GROMACS .gro file of C-alpha atoms in nm:
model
  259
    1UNK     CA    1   2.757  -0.499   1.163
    2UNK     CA    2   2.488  -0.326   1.360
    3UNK     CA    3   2.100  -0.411   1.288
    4UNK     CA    4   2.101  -0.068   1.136
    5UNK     CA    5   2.358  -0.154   0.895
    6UNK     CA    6   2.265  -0.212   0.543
    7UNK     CA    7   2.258  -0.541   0.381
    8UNK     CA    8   2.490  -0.644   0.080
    9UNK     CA    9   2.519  -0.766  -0.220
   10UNK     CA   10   2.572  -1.135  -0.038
   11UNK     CA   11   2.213  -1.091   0.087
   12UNK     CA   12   2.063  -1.052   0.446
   13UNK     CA   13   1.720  -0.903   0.369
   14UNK     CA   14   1.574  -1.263   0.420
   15UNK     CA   15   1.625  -1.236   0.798
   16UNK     CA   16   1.561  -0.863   0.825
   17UNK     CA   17   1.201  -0.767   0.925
   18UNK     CA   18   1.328  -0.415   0.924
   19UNK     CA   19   1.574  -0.342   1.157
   20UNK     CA   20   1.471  -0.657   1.364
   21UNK     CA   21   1.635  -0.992   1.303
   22UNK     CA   22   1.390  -1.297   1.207
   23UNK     CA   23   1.421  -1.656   1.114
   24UNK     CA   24   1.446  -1.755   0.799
   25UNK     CA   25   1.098  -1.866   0.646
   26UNK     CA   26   0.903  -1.604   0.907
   27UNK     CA   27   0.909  -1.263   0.683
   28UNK     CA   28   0.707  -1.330   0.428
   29UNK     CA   29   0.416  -1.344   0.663
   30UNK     CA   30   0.533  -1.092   0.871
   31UNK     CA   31   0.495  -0.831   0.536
   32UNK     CA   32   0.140  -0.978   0.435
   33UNK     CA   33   0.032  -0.869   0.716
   34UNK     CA   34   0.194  -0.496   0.703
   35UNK     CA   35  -0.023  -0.503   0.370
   36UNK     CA   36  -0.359  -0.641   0.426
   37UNK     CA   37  -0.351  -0.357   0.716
   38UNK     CA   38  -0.238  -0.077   0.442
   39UNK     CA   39  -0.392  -0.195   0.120
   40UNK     CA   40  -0.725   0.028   0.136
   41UNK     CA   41  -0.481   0.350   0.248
   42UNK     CA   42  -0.166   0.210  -0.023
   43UNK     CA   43  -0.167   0.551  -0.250
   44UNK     CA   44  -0.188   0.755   0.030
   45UNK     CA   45   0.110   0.540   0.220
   46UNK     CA   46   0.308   0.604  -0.094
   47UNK     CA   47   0.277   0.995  -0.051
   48UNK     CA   48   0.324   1.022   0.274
   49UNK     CA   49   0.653   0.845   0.217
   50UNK     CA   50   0.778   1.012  -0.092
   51UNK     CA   51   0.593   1.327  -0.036
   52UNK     CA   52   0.410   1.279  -0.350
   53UNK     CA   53   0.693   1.224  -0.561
   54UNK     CA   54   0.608   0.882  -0.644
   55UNK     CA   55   0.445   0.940  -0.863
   56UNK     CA   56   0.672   1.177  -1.088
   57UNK     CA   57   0.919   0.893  -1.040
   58UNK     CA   58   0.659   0.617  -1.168
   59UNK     CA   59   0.615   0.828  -1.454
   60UNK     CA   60   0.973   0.896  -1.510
   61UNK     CA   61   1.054   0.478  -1.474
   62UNK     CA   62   0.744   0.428  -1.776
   63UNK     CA   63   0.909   0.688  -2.000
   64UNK     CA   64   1.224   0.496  -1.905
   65UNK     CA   65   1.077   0.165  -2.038
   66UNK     CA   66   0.888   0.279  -2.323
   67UNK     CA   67   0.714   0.023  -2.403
   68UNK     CA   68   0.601  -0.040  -2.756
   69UNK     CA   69   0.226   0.037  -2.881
   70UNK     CA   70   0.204  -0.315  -2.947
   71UNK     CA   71  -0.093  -0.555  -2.910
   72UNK     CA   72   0.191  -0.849  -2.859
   73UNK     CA   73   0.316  -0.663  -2.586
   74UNK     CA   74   0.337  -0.872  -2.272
   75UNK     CA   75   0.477  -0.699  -1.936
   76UNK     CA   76   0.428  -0.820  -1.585
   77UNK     CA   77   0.446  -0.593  -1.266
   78UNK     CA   78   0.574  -0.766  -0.991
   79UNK     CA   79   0.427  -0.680  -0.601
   80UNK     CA   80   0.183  -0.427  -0.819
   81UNK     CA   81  -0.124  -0.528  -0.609
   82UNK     CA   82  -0.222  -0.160  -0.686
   83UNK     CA   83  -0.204  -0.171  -1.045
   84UNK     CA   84   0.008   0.185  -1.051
   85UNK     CA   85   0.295   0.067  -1.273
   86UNK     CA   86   0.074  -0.161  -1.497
   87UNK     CA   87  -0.236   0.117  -1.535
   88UNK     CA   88   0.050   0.362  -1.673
   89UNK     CA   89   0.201   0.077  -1.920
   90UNK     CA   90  -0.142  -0.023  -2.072
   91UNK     CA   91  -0.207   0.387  -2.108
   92UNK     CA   92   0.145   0.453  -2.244
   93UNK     CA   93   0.060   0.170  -2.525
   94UNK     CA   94  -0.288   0.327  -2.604
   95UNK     CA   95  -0.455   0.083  -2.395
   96UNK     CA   96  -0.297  -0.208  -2.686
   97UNK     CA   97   0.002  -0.395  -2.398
   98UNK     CA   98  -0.156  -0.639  -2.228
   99UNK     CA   99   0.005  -0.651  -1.851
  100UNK     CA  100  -0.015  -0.862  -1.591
  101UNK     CA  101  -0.027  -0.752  -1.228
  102UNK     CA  102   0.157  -0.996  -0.978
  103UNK     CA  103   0.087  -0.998  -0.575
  104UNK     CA  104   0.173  -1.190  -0.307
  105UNK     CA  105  -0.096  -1.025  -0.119
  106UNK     CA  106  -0.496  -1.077  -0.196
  107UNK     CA  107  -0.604  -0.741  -0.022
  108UNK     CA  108  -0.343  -0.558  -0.254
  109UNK     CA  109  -0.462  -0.695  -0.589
  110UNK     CA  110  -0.821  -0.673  -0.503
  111UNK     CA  111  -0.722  -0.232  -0.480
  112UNK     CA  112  -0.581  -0.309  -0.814
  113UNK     CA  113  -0.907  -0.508  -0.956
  114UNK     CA  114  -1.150  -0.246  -0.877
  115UNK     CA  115  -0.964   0.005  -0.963
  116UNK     CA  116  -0.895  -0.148  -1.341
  117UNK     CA  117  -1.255  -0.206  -1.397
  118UNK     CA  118  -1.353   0.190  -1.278
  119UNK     CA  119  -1.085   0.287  -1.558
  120UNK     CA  120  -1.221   0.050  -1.807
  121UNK     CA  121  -0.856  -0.147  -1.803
  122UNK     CA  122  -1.001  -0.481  -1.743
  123UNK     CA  123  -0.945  -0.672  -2.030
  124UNK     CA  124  -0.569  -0.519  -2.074
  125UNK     CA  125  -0.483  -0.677  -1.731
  126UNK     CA  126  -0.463  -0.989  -1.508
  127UNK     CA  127  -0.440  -0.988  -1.180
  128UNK     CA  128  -0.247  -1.267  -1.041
  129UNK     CA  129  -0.174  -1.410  -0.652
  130UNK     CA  130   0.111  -1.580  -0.656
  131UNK     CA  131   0.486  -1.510  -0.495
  132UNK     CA  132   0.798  -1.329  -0.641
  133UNK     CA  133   1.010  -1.619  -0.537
  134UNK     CA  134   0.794  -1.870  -0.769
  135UNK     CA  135   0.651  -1.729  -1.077
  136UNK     CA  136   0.371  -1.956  -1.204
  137UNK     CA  137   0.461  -1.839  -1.569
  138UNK     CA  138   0.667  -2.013  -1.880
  139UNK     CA  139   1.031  -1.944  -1.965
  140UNK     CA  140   1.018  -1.631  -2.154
  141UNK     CA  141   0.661  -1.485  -2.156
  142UNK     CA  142   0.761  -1.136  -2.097
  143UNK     CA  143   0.892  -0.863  -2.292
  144UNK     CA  144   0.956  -0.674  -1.954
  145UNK     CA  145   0.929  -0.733  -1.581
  146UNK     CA  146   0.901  -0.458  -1.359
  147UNK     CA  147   0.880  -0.361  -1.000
  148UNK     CA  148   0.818  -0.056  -0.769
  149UNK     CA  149   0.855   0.020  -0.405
  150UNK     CA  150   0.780  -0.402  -0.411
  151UNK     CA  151   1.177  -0.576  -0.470
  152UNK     CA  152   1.268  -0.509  -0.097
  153UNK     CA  153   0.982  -0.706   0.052
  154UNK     CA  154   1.054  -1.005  -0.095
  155UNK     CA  155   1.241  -1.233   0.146
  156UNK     CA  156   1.497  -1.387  -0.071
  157UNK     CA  157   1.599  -1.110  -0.330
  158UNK     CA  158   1.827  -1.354  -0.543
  159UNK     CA  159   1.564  -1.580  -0.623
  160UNK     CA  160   1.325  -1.337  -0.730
  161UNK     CA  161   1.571  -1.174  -0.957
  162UNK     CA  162   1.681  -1.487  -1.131
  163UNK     CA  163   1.315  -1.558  -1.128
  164UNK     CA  164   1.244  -1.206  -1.356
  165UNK     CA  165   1.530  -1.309  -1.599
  166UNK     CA  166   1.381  -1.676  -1.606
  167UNK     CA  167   1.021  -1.526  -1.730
  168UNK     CA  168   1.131  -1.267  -1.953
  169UNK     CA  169   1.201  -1.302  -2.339
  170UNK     CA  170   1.504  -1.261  -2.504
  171UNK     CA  171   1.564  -0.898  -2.545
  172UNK     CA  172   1.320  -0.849  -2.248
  173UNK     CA  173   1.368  -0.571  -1.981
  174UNK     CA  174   1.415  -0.539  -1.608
  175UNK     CA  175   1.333  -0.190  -1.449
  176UNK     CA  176   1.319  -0.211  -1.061
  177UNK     CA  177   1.231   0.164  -0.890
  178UNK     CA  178   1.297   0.125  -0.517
  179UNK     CA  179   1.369   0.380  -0.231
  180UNK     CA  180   1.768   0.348  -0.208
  181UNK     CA  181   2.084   0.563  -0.015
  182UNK     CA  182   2.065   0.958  -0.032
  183UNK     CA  183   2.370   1.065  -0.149
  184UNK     CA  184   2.312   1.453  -0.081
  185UNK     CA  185   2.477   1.551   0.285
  186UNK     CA  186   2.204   1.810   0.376
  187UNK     CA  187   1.917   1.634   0.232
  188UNK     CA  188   2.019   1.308   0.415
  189UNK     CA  189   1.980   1.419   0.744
  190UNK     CA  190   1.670   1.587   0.670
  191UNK     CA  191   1.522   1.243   0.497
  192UNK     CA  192   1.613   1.030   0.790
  193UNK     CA  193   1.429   1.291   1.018
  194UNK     CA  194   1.148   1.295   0.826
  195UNK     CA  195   1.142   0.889   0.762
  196UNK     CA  196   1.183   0.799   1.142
  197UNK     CA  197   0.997   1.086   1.310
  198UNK     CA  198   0.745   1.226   1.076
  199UNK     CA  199   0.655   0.915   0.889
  200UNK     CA  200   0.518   0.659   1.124
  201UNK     CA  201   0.293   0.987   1.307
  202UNK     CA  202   0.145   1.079   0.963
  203UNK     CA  203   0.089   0.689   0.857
  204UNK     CA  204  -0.108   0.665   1.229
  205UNK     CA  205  -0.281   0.971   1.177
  206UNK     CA  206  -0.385   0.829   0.828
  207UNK     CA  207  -0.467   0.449   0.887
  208UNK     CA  208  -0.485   0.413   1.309
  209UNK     CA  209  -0.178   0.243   1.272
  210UNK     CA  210   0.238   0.339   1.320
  211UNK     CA  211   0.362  -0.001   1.316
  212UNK     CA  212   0.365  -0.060   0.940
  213UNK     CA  213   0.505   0.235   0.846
  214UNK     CA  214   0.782   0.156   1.097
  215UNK     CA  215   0.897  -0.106   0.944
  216UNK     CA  216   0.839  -0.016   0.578
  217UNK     CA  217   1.150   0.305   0.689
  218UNK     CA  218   1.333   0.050   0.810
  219UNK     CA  219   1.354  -0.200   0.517
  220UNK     CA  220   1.438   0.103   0.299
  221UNK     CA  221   1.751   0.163   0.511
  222UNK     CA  222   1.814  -0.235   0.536
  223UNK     CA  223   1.780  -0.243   0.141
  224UNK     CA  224   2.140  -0.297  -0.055
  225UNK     CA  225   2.294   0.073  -0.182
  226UNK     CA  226   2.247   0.134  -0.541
  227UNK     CA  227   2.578  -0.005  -0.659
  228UNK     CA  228   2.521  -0.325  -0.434
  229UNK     CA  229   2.178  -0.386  -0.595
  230UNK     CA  230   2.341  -0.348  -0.940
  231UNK     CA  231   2.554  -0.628  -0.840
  232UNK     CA  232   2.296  -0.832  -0.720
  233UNK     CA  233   2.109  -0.765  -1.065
  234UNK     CA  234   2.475  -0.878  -1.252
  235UNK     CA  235   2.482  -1.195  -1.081
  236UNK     CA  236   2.059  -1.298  -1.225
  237UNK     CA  237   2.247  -1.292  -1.527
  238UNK     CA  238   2.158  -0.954  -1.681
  239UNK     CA  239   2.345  -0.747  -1.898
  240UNK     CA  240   2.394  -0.408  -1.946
  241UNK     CA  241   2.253  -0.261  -1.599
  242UNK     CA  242   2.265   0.044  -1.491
  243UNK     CA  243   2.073   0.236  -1.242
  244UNK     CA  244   1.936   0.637  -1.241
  245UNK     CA  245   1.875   0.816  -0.881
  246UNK     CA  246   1.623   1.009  -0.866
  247UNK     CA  247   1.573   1.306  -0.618
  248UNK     CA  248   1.933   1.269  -0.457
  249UNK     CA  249   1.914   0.965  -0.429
  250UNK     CA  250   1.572   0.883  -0.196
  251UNK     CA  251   1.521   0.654  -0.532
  252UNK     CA  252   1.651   0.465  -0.769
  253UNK     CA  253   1.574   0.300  -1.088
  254UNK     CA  254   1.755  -0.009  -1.204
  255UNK     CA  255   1.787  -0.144  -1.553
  256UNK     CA  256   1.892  -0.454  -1.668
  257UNK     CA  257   1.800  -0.654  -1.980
  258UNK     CA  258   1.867  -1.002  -2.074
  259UNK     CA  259   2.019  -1.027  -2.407
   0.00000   0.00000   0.00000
């Protein structure tokens, strides 16, 4: 298996700082640092990458989820420093969910906390520092768990997903949205040009800096194909997943629930 190669369903994106090989335990620090340099730029990162359709698919993965207009609503968005996913949850409920925002990474969720208070959000959210891996919450607190653009970052994958199915309630809901394999001959070649080439230019342009952007392509093409993340999902114990690609496959949404 080349460096290039994708990882499995047996894991490998613990040692994969994207297509260079690390030891085990360095990553995580490795990313936090990718992020404290983007957090101020993050929205703009995330259309440069998807060309603006982020946000169509962010939209698409909260109609997905529909979550109830419910003032016992509890979700929590996982690597959401932003507060993207949660803002559109709390909005989708008439402002009645409550959600709370998980980061590993301070510069991230301090975006996300100014950005709640100029929408008047505040008191539907928490923001919360804390790692995917270790979730400082009780056995089933959640009604859903979700993640965007964040599942691939996280060193050990496995832990984190038996981690969401630990948190959530009975009945409770996974939905993961992450960039995934393109599965459209034409539109491949042309996404790999554009990832490789045109992405870490524009990113430099943007913020002063390639490097991040670098490696955020890479870990995209280091990230388990849809079916292998399904798997992965299966084995946290979830039932009934399934996963929807969107745009030919440049992302995918995964669903499990855990019944």
């Amino acid at each position: 298996m080349s460096d290039r190669d994708r990882t499995s369903a047996n894991g490998g994106m613990e040692t994969s700082y994207g297509f260079r090989k690390v030891a085990e335990g360095e990553k995580q620090a490795l990313v936090n640092d990718v992020f404290h340099k983007v957090a101020k730029r993050y929205d703009i990162m995330n259309d440069i990458m998807s060309a603006g359709l982020h946000r169509a698919w962010k939209d698409a993965m909260i109609a997905s989820l529909n979550p109830r207009k419910d003032g016992a609503y509890r979700t929590l968005d996982v690597a959401g420093g932003t507060g993207d996913i949660a803002f559109r949850i709390v909005e989708a409920t008439n402002r009645l969910a409550h959600a709370t925002v998980l980061d590993i990474n301070g510069s991230m969720l301090a975006v996300g906390a100014d950005r709640a208070a100029k929408k008047g959000l505040s008191a539907n959210l928490d923001f919360v520092e804390a790692n995917a891996e270790e979730l400082p919450f009780e056995n089933n607190s959640f009604d859903a768990y979700t993640i965007a653009f964040g599942i691939r970052n996280v060193p050990r994958i496995d832990v984190a997903l038996s981690e969401a199915y630990r948190v959530l309630k009975r009945g409770g809901r996974l939905l993961v949205l992450e960039f995934s394999e393109v599965d459209m001959p034409l539109l491949d070649r042309f996404y790999d040009a554009w990832s490789f080439k045109a992405i870490p230019q524009f990113g430099k342009m943007v913020t002063g800096e390639a490097e991040p952007y670098r490696y955020l392509v890479e870990s995209i093409r280091k990230f388990p194909n849809q079916a292998d993340f399904a798997e992965m999902i299966r084995k946290a114990g979830f039932s009934r997943v399934s996963f929807t690609n969107y745009t030919g496959g440049i992302a995918a949404l995964h669903s499990g629930w855990k019944l």
